[in-house]
């Protein structure tokens, strides 16, 4: 099969040309002076996008690594951990919390809704001993966005550590690590940042470092150790790595940061929001249904569409990929056959590309006999794209 | 500072142009049909280079990840593990074995010598309950090669599991996973294979899978889990990944395999051996000293040179890098100031490139006042390079 | 200004990723054995796309160079040359014919029509002494396609040399140099072939070589000389170039040929035709007007749209480029402000990309106050794209 | 055969990584605003390297095109043109001068010597009617450098137009177009500038433009026309090209200029001179002979070595290429079998790369039975490379 003409998925998403070019550049030694400088410089750029003046740890391995590292570093047996669940990824995180010995408390909502801030407040009231609260900012599997700013405010008032999975939202949604008082925030480069899949970008504040250092079970001498990076690289003066970093991924992440900072972080977020609005307008304009019950709970990263009755999602996507060269995503896990996800992250959120995803969806559905008003949907989407951000 | 003109280090080493091109290619979705096929195809190519018909697990994260995953997967508290130590990396591996509860037995030799096969036999005799034996094939930190084939024979006769760190030797030294009865073998792409740093390539045989499956402590639902890959990806029919693989690294690894298989695995090994012979001839021809006491114990990946009296290694390498644009490696860990390491892996082993490393070393030493016969050394090196492999 | 997200112009068109990768590969010496082989191999691939078993000359310099070289090589003062004119490029070619001394006869039609084969027959009857007939297969400036097969048949019957400008049609329209009896055919790589702008690809048959050799005024020892290439490179056994070829462009042309031959030449032509049909359906579906009076006279390379009253073309395209990141082409020469041209060549003809051009056109027009039925147009275009080729 | 590991030839030379990356970037439309700006910006960078505030014309086609364009533009039948000949390229230029009707006067010296400035003065005295003087700055075919500054001074005093072929010397030798009063200067990007082969870079001063404009035979409406570029592009406000430029080559040329200007033009020249000194020291240190009778007449671009008795040059280079992966150049034209040329332009002049060329030469000769002191040669070369520039 030919390479796809368009990768408009839930991620990894296609990269900007400058990101791809950076990854094709000559490999250098990790202790070459140009690489040591590049690594430190990239940390600062990532920190700027996190809006933090604290530490950024860049570990090699997709964001699941960073999430596992965070959980292992923070959880002490018997501590109470409040986990907010509006999707699959949060559910998984809870499994780790429990496995590592936390007394797990969960606020769970149906996966087409966001976690209400009131429920968080209530849970903290019910469990005043809560030591940490974890939440997924943007649930890519189902396209749900949680009201992070409000949640963080409540958590900060309570005093628990705020731990955030911002894997897909970094650079695509408002996120202010320092301003909102987030203690530990894990992001991935392969979503709205539109870099390569392969790193965990982790903002770690002082309160989180303290908690990890105080945790006798926090990994050391392990690929999963945040402390190894803190002690050897960061506090060691940024001259020695605990593990060999990926020359290629770091180059890609820096280039991706340069794109975002070049257009401006606000502009990047606005671009993602506009693409999401256009996509939602397109979907409903065609007569198809959105998964999110409420547009306010829909993330700007990916739009989840309810699959029409009688349509096999995997078969439909296979048809669209082979006939039109456009790669979309099915649902994830148990939702696999119930959702079609249109990604609009990075280049997929730029220009008129959301129209390509919608055209593929609409025409693909029509090919399968679904009645859709393709023209109305595309026209509605273009009207949104024509708006100033 | 300008980018280096030559990266002739202990790794990451510079990549072949086709490897760099592959990593600059458009990013695709991990579930795109072209990527699913590429991943499976790359596994088979890596298996061919391992000379195994068994499973290959390709995890994202430099080889330390794979080594930790292997140790965590295999070690059960109280089992006796024999660890053969002729260098820093083996020493570290032993720390993991002990941490995870093994009854650790070590055969240790000075770090400028290889582990004698007789000592292995003796240790197994003394500890007949030994359940696994671990060895580093090629100790990059000090350039020492262990007699793996002979060691494996003894271990196989005994019946213990044979676990090998072949991180730097894959594609550069003789290695026959199936033929020699190696049960688990971890390699990295960024050494003789000359791909990107960022993956662990792990050959796992049936006996190793059994041991891991029988180990209640073997990680599951973890980035460090071999079983997650086995159950979800391999045994699941290669349609679902447990974690998002790095699109870029996999492309780089496949391209690196293609270079090796294109020239022929035997030719690749011969190229590395010739480069190592030439480098050793150059070093001694100049009047400098090799770290390895015996050429038979010197690996083909990297040549460790004893730093001349009165020369600060880091300062010398900084001078060579800034004045000549050539990046060499210092020693590692406690040997940092005692060794200069010339890498000859992948492109650095090809053509006349070993002469560049030697010229940088020789001229750099001369600049610092060391008396060296540069011409004699280079001439001796070229005589070796002129030999048929 | 940021780089364009989409280049959907009359050419140079965006290249396939493999073409761009080929051009980023290491430069080699033109007499390196790998380059000598690559040059000869590329000639054969170009010949396959021309459908000729005759010579292909690949000169460095965009196709205007090849056209000038052909005119200078063929024209002898006093010879009668019949030039068929349905657009700007043909008109220019006539200027050269006259300048070099030909007795110029022209059949000219309005630039929104094709040259009727009957008019050619009539002209040849009126001018039986005609020694050569020249025609532009696809007039990119106005999107007009001439009935080359039929014209060539008439010319062959008459006996005059048939000279064709197929700059933009190669790989996008039916073209059979040998089968149709074309004596000299000039193409460019940067149009439907979707390679780099920078070469002239020229099929030269035996009758054309004879005419050039017999022409005392044909250039020799000149960058414009076809004979230099014939004598030094082709007849010299393909070991010596008369001029240094562009390493980069040749690599790009070979990669572009590989894409076309990989999908199949027929499939490539079908892809361009479908994209053109979809684009025309989209334009008229929106309520805008096509330049070509008749779809049969519309080329598959580019669709020329009559600019709506009151719309400044250059201003409109500037708006579309800066607001949506999509680059379209205005008209050419005197038609600059009267036409908007949507390119669908190479990648721009693939997948759903024609929808992007149409969306940019439609939404751009709407932004400027033109009444357009964007949805109807896009839906009509998608219906065409859904058809089997 | 595998790709070469090293291209150390008389050019095209290998490019810097940033040049290759620039050429692999996405193709854009020539009228895209980013390209219009890039083209104009590149002109200014080239002008800076020419050290001129006058016009720079960038034509597509290797430098022979620019030289032919210059000759055709300047020569009027009957004018007296003094051509200074110390090599093959100058000889060829004279053929054009004569063909276009000049009354040709030549000062010719053996091809292993430079043209003495006294001979130029004498010729101008003998032919006071001389309207133009032409000289090749650096004769790549034989590695000879002419004393351009002194020659230009004499010519300027006389008043004739000074026309210079600086194809290979730009960025590698002192050259000051404005300061030395050069009226027209043609350079190529694929030599010391280390860009792609495929363009002519031409500095044209006011006096040259006048002469061309006054020449009724100067080409117009031709790919060989300097005036087309002047009138349409330069004087037209840099908004319209007479011919489609090569997107790729312009990107490569800009990147190459950036390398030179990034290190500093003086540093670039110093780098080339040092590499040339090292190469000459290496050649003579090995006991082989230089072609240039006098080091002052040896160019910094390429070092021509007299082939030892009994050695077939082409065979020797074939052996070196296939055995060591190093591509060197033979002599050119009638000198093909008498010279081996080691290129040291761009990256080939950087770092310790001259040692690779010398090692290939020395070891290659030794393989063929020639007695050479390889070690002495390489040591001598390294001693030069160790000198501050």
Short mmCIF file of C-alpha atoms in Angstrom, two decimals, chain B:
data_model
loop_
_atom_site.label_atom_id
_atom_site.label_comp_id
_atom_site.label_asym_id
_atom_site.label_seq_id
_atom_site.Cartn_x
_atom_site.Cartn_y
_atom_site.Cartn_z
CA UNK B 1 30.41 26.03 18.19
CA UNK B 2 30.03 24.47 14.75
CA UNK B 3 28.62 20.99 14.38
CA UNK B 4 31.31 18.32 14.46
CA UNK B 5 32.76 17.25 11.14
CA UNK B 6 33.32 13.74 12.50
CA UNK B 7 31.61 11.83 15.29
CA UNK B 8 34.01 8.99 16.06
CA UNK B 9 32.91 8.22 19.54
CA UNK B 10 31.87 5.30 21.68
CA UNK B 11 28.33 5.98 20.51
CA UNK B 12 25.88 7.31 19.62
CA UNK B 13 27.82 7.09 16.44
CA UNK B 14 27.08 8.99 13.26
CA UNK B 15 24.49 7.32 11.07
CA UNK B 16 24.66 6.25 7.47
CA UNK B 17 23.07 8.77 5.09
CA UNK B 18 20.24 6.36 4.38
CA UNK B 19 19.52 6.10 8.09
CA UNK B 20 19.35 9.84 8.45
CA UNK B 21 17.12 10.08 5.39
CA UNK B 22 14.77 7.47 6.81
CA UNK B 23 14.40 9.45 9.99
CA UNK B 24 13.61 12.62 8.09
CA UNK B 25 10.75 10.96 6.23
CA UNK B 26 7.15 11.94 6.95
CA UNK B 27 5.77 10.75 10.26
CA UNK B 28 2.86 8.34 10.04
CA UNK B 29 0.32 6.98 12.48
CA UNK B 30 1.43 3.89 14.35
CA UNK B 31 -1.67 2.02 13.17
CA UNK B 32 -1.26 3.03 9.57
CA UNK B 33 -0.98 -0.15 7.53
CA UNK B 34 2.42 0.90 6.21
CA UNK B 35 3.74 1.28 9.74
CA UNK B 36 2.34 -1.98 11.06
CA UNK B 37 4.04 -3.70 8.18
CA UNK B 38 7.26 -1.77 8.69
CA UNK B 39 7.41 -2.66 12.36
CA UNK B 40 6.95 -6.37 11.72
CA UNK B 41 9.41 -6.29 8.83
CA UNK B 42 12.00 -4.55 10.96
CA UNK B 43 11.66 -7.19 13.66
CA UNK B 44 12.51 -9.83 11.09
CA UNK B 45 15.54 -7.91 9.90
CA UNK B 46 16.80 -7.45 13.43
CA UNK B 47 16.24 -11.15 14.03
CA UNK B 48 18.34 -11.93 10.99
CA UNK B 49 21.20 -9.89 12.42
CA UNK B 50 20.82 -11.58 15.80
CA UNK B 51 20.81 -14.87 13.87
CA UNK B 52 17.68 -15.99 15.61
CA UNK B 53 14.40 -17.46 14.51
CA UNK B 54 12.90 -16.58 17.86
CA UNK B 55 11.08 -13.46 18.97
CA UNK B 56 12.52 -10.00 18.80
CA UNK B 57 11.04 -7.35 21.07
CA UNK B 58 11.69 -3.77 20.04
CA UNK B 59 11.08 -1.41 22.94
CA UNK B 60 11.39 2.31 22.80
CA UNK B 61 14.17 3.62 25.00
CA UNK B 62 17.90 3.13 24.80
CA UNK B 63 19.31 -0.28 25.61
CA UNK B 64 19.44 0.40 29.35
CA UNK B 65 15.68 0.07 29.23
CA UNK B 66 15.96 -3.34 27.63
CA UNK B 67 18.55 -4.46 30.16
CA UNK B 68 16.42 -3.32 33.07
CA UNK B 69 13.37 -4.97 31.51
CA UNK B 70 15.30 -8.21 31.16
CA UNK B 71 16.59 -8.14 34.72
CA UNK B 72 13.19 -7.31 36.18
CA UNK B 73 11.53 -9.94 34.07
CA UNK B 74 13.93 -12.73 34.89
CA UNK B 75 15.03 -12.26 38.45
CA UNK B 76 13.08 -13.92 41.23
CA UNK B 77 14.07 -13.34 44.81
CA UNK B 78 16.47 -15.95 45.99
CA UNK B 79 17.52 -17.29 42.63
CA UNK B 80 21.24 -17.57 42.07
CA UNK B 81 22.52 -15.36 39.30
CA UNK B 82 26.07 -15.52 38.07
CA UNK B 83 27.26 -12.21 36.68
CA UNK B 84 30.49 -12.01 34.70
CA UNK B 85 32.23 -8.69 35.17
CA UNK B 86 34.97 -7.23 33.02
CA UNK B 87 33.72 -3.69 32.95
CA UNK B 88 31.38 -1.03 34.21
CA UNK B 89 28.25 -2.11 32.42
CA UNK B 90 28.40 -5.63 33.79
CA UNK B 91 28.96 -4.21 37.25
CA UNK B 92 25.79 -2.18 36.91
CA UNK B 93 23.81 -5.12 35.73
CA UNK B 94 24.84 -6.94 38.88
CA UNK B 95 23.46 -4.11 40.99
CA UNK B 96 20.05 -4.70 39.42
CA UNK B 97 20.26 -8.42 39.96
CA UNK B 98 20.94 -7.88 43.63
CA UNK B 99 18.30 -5.18 43.96
CA UNK B 100 15.63 -7.44 42.54
CA UNK B 101 16.55 -10.13 45.04
CA UNK B 102 18.95 -12.46 43.31
CA UNK B 103 21.60 -14.28 45.19
CA UNK B 104 24.40 -12.65 43.25
CA UNK B 105 27.59 -14.46 42.38
CA UNK B 106 30.19 -12.59 40.37
CA UNK B 107 33.30 -13.48 38.48
CA UNK B 108 35.20 -10.26 38.17
CA UNK B 109 38.43 -9.54 36.34
CA UNK B 110 40.39 -6.31 35.97
CA UNK B 111 38.69 -4.06 33.44
CA UNK B 112 41.46 -4.44 30.89
CA UNK B 113 40.94 -8.16 30.59
CA UNK B 114 38.26 -10.51 29.31
CA UNK B 115 36.51 -13.03 31.52
CA UNK B 116 38.24 -16.39 31.03
CA UNK B 117 35.90 -19.21 30.15
CA UNK B 118 37.58 -21.39 32.75
CA UNK B 119 36.49 -19.02 35.49
CA UNK B 120 32.92 -19.34 34.31
CA UNK B 121 33.09 -23.10 34.40
CA UNK B 122 34.58 -22.98 37.87
CA UNK B 123 31.89 -20.65 39.16
CA UNK B 124 29.15 -22.86 37.79
CA UNK B 125 30.77 -25.81 39.45
CA UNK B 126 30.93 -23.93 42.71
CA UNK B 127 27.33 -22.77 42.32
CA UNK B 128 25.46 -25.54 40.59
CA UNK B 129 22.16 -23.93 41.58
CA UNK B 130 22.87 -20.99 39.24
CA UNK B 131 19.72 -20.21 37.30
CA UNK B 132 21.06 -17.54 35.01
CA UNK B 133 24.39 -16.23 33.80
CA UNK B 134 24.82 -12.72 32.51
CA UNK B 135 27.65 -11.25 30.51
CA UNK B 136 28.44 -8.15 28.52
CA UNK B 137 29.69 -9.18 25.11
CA UNK B 138 31.52 -5.97 24.33
CA UNK B 139 32.28 -3.55 27.16
CA UNK B 140 32.17 -0.22 25.38
CA UNK B 141 33.42 1.77 28.39
CA UNK B 142 36.78 0.09 28.19
CA UNK B 143 36.77 -1.65 24.84
CA UNK B 144 36.91 -5.20 26.17
CA UNK B 145 35.43 -8.21 24.36
CA UNK B 146 34.44 -11.35 26.19
CA UNK B 147 34.68 -14.81 24.57
CA UNK B 148 30.93 -15.16 24.31
CA UNK B 149 30.77 -18.23 22.14
CA UNK B 150 32.91 -20.24 24.58
CA UNK B 151 31.15 -18.87 27.65
CA UNK B 152 27.76 -19.66 26.18
CA UNK B 153 28.83 -23.20 25.48
CA UNK B 154 29.74 -23.77 29.10
CA UNK B 155 26.54 -22.17 30.31
CA UNK B 156 24.41 -24.16 27.94
CA UNK B 157 26.05 -27.37 29.14
CA UNK B 158 25.16 -26.37 32.67
CA UNK B 159 21.61 -25.48 31.82
CA UNK B 160 21.37 -21.98 33.27
CA UNK B 161 19.78 -19.22 31.25
CA UNK B 162 22.30 -17.27 29.19
CA UNK B 163 21.61 -13.54 29.22
CA UNK B 164 23.76 -11.29 27.07
CA UNK B 165 24.29 -7.57 26.80
CA UNK B 166 25.26 -7.26 23.15
CA UNK B 167 24.38 -3.60 23.05
CA UNK B 168 27.42 -2.49 21.13
CA UNK B 169 28.47 -5.70 19.39
CA UNK B 170 25.42 -6.40 17.23
CA UNK B 171 26.54 -6.27 13.58
CA UNK B 172 30.13 -5.65 14.59
CA UNK B 173 31.20 -8.89 16.21
CA UNK B 174 30.31 -12.52 15.60
CA UNK B 175 27.08 -13.21 17.44
CA UNK B 176 24.83 -16.20 16.88
CA UNK B 177 21.90 -16.14 19.27
CA UNK B 178 20.38 -19.41 18.19
CA UNK B 179 23.59 -21.22 17.34
CA UNK B 180 25.21 -20.37 20.64
CA UNK B 181 22.12 -21.00 22.69
CA UNK B 182 21.63 -17.50 24.04
CA UNK B 183 18.31 -17.16 25.80
CA UNK B 184 17.97 -13.43 25.99
CA UNK B 185 20.10 -10.88 24.21
CA UNK B 186 19.79 -7.10 24.42
CA UNK B 187 21.25 -4.88 21.73
CA UNK B 188 21.16 -1.21 20.88
CA UNK B 189 20.89 0.34 17.45
CA UNK B 190 23.29 3.22 18.02
CA UNK B 191 26.54 1.29 18.11
CA UNK B 192 27.82 -1.04 15.37
CA UNK B 193 24.37 -1.12 13.81
CA UNK B 194 24.76 2.64 13.35
CA UNK B 195 21.14 3.54 13.79
CA UNK B 196 19.54 6.03 16.13
CA UNK B 197 19.91 5.92 19.89
CA UNK B 198 16.47 5.26 21.24
CA UNK B 199 15.52 1.63 21.10
CA UNK B 200 16.18 -1.63 22.82
CA UNK B 201 16.37 -4.62 20.52
CA UNK B 202 15.84 -7.79 22.46
CA UNK B 203 16.01 -11.37 21.26
CA UNK B 204 14.00 -13.56 23.59
CA UNK B 205 14.03 -17.33 23.28
CA UNK B 206 11.42 -19.77 24.50
CA UNK B 207 13.28 -20.66 27.68
CA UNK B 208 13.53 -17.01 28.61
CA UNK B 209 9.82 -16.44 27.95
CA UNK B 210 9.00 -19.36 30.20
CA UNK B 211 11.13 -17.99 32.99
CA UNK B 212 9.56 -14.59 32.69
CA UNK B 213 6.03 -15.93 32.54
CA UNK B 214 6.71 -18.05 35.60
CA UNK B 215 8.02 -15.05 37.50
CA UNK B 216 5.18 -13.49 39.48
CA UNK B 217 7.24 -10.31 39.83
CA UNK B 218 7.81 -9.83 36.13
CA UNK B 219 6.42 -6.43 35.15
CA UNK B 220 3.05 -6.23 33.46
CA UNK B 221 1.24 -3.06 32.52
CA UNK B 222 4.54 -1.26 32.67
CA UNK B 223 6.79 0.46 30.21
CA UNK B 224 9.41 -2.01 31.42
CA UNK B 225 7.37 -5.06 30.59
CA UNK B 226 8.54 -7.59 28.05
CA UNK B 227 5.35 -9.53 28.60
CA UNK B 228 3.17 -6.64 27.48
CA UNK B 229 4.92 -6.74 24.11
CA UNK B 230 4.80 -10.50 23.91
CA UNK B 231 1.12 -10.80 24.72
CA UNK B 232 -0.28 -7.74 23.03
CA UNK B 233 1.90 -7.35 19.96
CA UNK B 234 3.59 -10.66 19.17
CA UNK B 235 1.05 -13.21 20.29
CA UNK B 236 -1.80 -10.86 19.42
CA UNK B 237 -0.99 -11.18 15.76
CA UNK B 238 1.01 -8.00 15.42
CA UNK B 239 -1.97 -5.68 15.14
CA UNK B 240 -1.82 -3.82 18.46
CA UNK B 241 1.04 -2.18 20.32
CA UNK B 242 1.08 -2.04 24.11
CA UNK B 243 2.75 1.39 23.88
CA UNK B 244 3.17 3.82 21.04
CA UNK B 245 6.37 2.97 19.22
CA UNK B 246 8.62 5.66 17.87
CA UNK B 247 7.84 6.04 14.20
CA UNK B 248 11.17 7.72 13.67
CA UNK B 249 13.38 5.29 15.50
CA UNK B 250 11.81 2.29 13.86
CA UNK B 251 12.42 3.86 10.46
CA UNK B 252 16.02 4.47 11.46
CA UNK B 253 16.52 0.95 12.74
CA UNK B 254 15.11 -0.56 9.58
CA UNK B 255 17.36 1.57 7.43
CA UNK B 256 20.35 0.59 9.56
CA UNK B 257 19.48 -3.08 9.19
CA UNK B 258 19.20 -2.58 5.46
CA UNK B 259 22.74 -1.23 5.32
CA UNK B 260 24.10 -4.21 7.25
CA UNK B 261 22.10 -6.79 5.33
CA UNK B 262 22.87 -5.01 2.08
CA UNK B 263 26.60 -5.36 2.55
CA UNK B 264 26.11 -8.73 4.24
CA UNK B 265 26.33 -9.44 7.95
CA UNK B 266 29.70 -11.13 7.54
CA UNK B 267 31.03 -8.17 5.61
CA UNK B 268 29.78 -5.84 8.30
CA UNK B 269 31.61 -7.79 10.98
CA UNK B 270 34.73 -7.97 8.84
CA UNK B 271 34.61 -4.21 8.31
CA UNK B 272 34.47 -3.59 12.03
CA UNK B 273 37.30 -6.00 12.71
CA UNK B 274 39.52 -4.46 10.09
CA UNK B 275 38.85 -0.99 11.42
CA UNK B 276 39.71 -2.16 14.92
CA UNK B 277 42.93 -3.81 13.77
CA UNK B 278 43.90 -0.69 11.90
CA UNK B 279 43.14 1.49 14.88
CA UNK B 280 45.16 -0.64 17.24
CA UNK B 281 48.04 -0.73 14.78
CA UNK B 282 47.82 3.05 14.49
CA UNK B 283 47.81 3.62 18.22
CA UNK B 284 50.76 1.40 18.95
CA UNK B 285 52.53 2.57 15.81
CA UNK B 286 52.38 6.10 17.17
CA UNK B 287 53.89 4.94 20.41
CA UNK B 288 50.71 5.18 22.47
CA UNK B 289 49.36 2.40 24.64
CA UNK B 290 46.25 0.29 24.30
CA UNK B 291 44.09 -0.29 27.33
CA UNK B 292 43.34 -3.92 26.52
CA UNK B 293 46.18 -6.09 27.69
CA UNK B 294 45.66 -8.44 24.83
CA UNK B 295 44.37 -7.75 21.33
CA UNK B 296 42.15 -10.82 21.64
CA UNK B 297 40.31 -9.03 24.42
CA UNK B 298 39.86 -5.83 22.41
CA UNK B 299 36.44 -5.25 20.96
CA UNK B 300 35.88 -4.23 17.35
CA UNK B 301 33.54 -1.42 18.40
CA UNK B 302 35.83 0.99 20.07
CA UNK B 303 39.52 1.18 20.84
CA UNK B 304 40.49 2.38 24.28
CA UNK B 305 43.82 4.19 24.44
CA UNK B 306 45.67 4.77 27.70
CA UNK B 307 46.01 8.46 28.12
CA UNK B 308 49.67 9.53 28.15
CA UNK B 309 51.07 10.80 31.41
CA UNK B 310 50.36 14.39 32.10
CA UNK B 311 47.56 14.68 29.59
CA UNK B 312 44.12 15.67 30.81
CA UNK B 313 41.74 13.63 28.74
CA UNK B 314 38.79 15.98 28.83
CA UNK B 315 40.96 18.94 27.99
CA UNK B 316 42.62 17.07 25.18
CA UNK B 317 39.32 16.03 23.66
CA UNK B 318 37.98 19.55 23.97
CA UNK B 319 41.02 20.80 22.06
CA UNK B 320 40.61 18.15 19.36
CA UNK B 321 36.91 18.87 19.01
CA UNK B 322 37.26 22.61 18.79
CA UNK B 323 40.42 22.72 16.70
CA UNK B 324 39.78 19.83 14.30
CA UNK B 325 36.05 19.28 14.49
CA UNK B 326 36.52 15.64 15.50
CA UNK B 327 34.61 14.24 18.45
CA UNK B 328 36.23 11.36 20.32
CA UNK B 329 35.19 9.87 23.66
CA UNK B 330 36.90 9.99 27.01
CA UNK B 331 36.81 7.01 29.33
CA UNK B 332 33.67 6.25 31.22
CA UNK B 333 32.99 6.59 34.90
CA UNK B 334 36.10 6.13 37.00
CA UNK B 335 38.17 5.64 33.84
CA UNK B 336 37.12 8.99 32.40
CA UNK B 337 40.53 10.63 32.66
CA UNK B 338 42.50 7.49 31.97
CA UNK B 339 41.21 6.55 28.53
CA UNK B 340 40.63 8.10 25.15
CA UNK B 341 38.25 6.04 23.12
CA UNK B 342 38.21 5.98 19.33
CA UNK B 343 34.94 4.69 17.98
CA UNK B 344 34.85 2.65 14.80
CA UNK B 345 31.25 1.63 14.47
CA UNK B 346 29.10 1.84 11.39
CA UNK B 347 30.30 4.61 9.07
CA UNK B 348 33.19 5.26 11.44
CA UNK B 349 34.51 1.80 10.58
CA UNK B 350 34.07 2.27 6.88
CA UNK B 351 36.44 3.56 4.24
CA UNK B 352 39.48 5.38 5.60
CA UNK B 353 37.65 6.96 8.49
CA UNK B 354 39.75 5.19 11.14
CA UNK B 355 42.62 7.32 9.84
CA UNK B 356 40.69 10.44 10.77
CA UNK B 357 40.30 9.28 14.34
CA UNK B 358 43.96 8.38 14.54
CA UNK B 359 45.02 11.66 12.97
CA UNK B 360 42.93 13.57 15.47
CA UNK B 361 44.40 11.57 18.32
CA UNK B 362 47.97 11.81 17.11
CA UNK B 363 47.94 15.45 16.12
CA UNK B 364 45.99 16.36 19.24
CA UNK B 365 48.58 14.65 21.42
CA UNK B 366 51.40 16.36 19.54
CA UNK B 367 49.71 19.72 20.04
CA UNK B 368 49.76 19.02 23.76
CA UNK B 369 53.44 18.17 23.74
CA UNK B 370 53.23 14.40 23.75
CA UNK B 371 55.87 12.75 21.63
CA UNK B 372 54.15 10.63 19.04
CA UNK B 373 55.19 9.10 15.73
CA UNK B 374 52.08 10.15 13.88
CA UNK B 375 53.34 9.12 10.48
CA UNK B 376 54.34 5.64 11.61
CA UNK B 377 51.00 5.13 13.23
CA UNK B 378 49.00 6.22 10.24
CA UNK B 379 51.08 4.18 7.88
CA UNK B 380 50.57 1.09 10.01
CA UNK B 381 46.86 1.71 10.14
CA UNK B 382 46.64 2.10 6.38
CA UNK B 383 48.53 -1.14 5.91
CA UNK B 384 45.81 -2.90 7.86
CA UNK B 385 43.05 -1.11 5.98
CA UNK B 386 44.64 -2.25 2.73
CA UNK B 387 44.26 -5.89 3.72
CA UNK B 388 41.32 -7.79 2.41
CA UNK B 389 38.91 -8.22 5.26
#
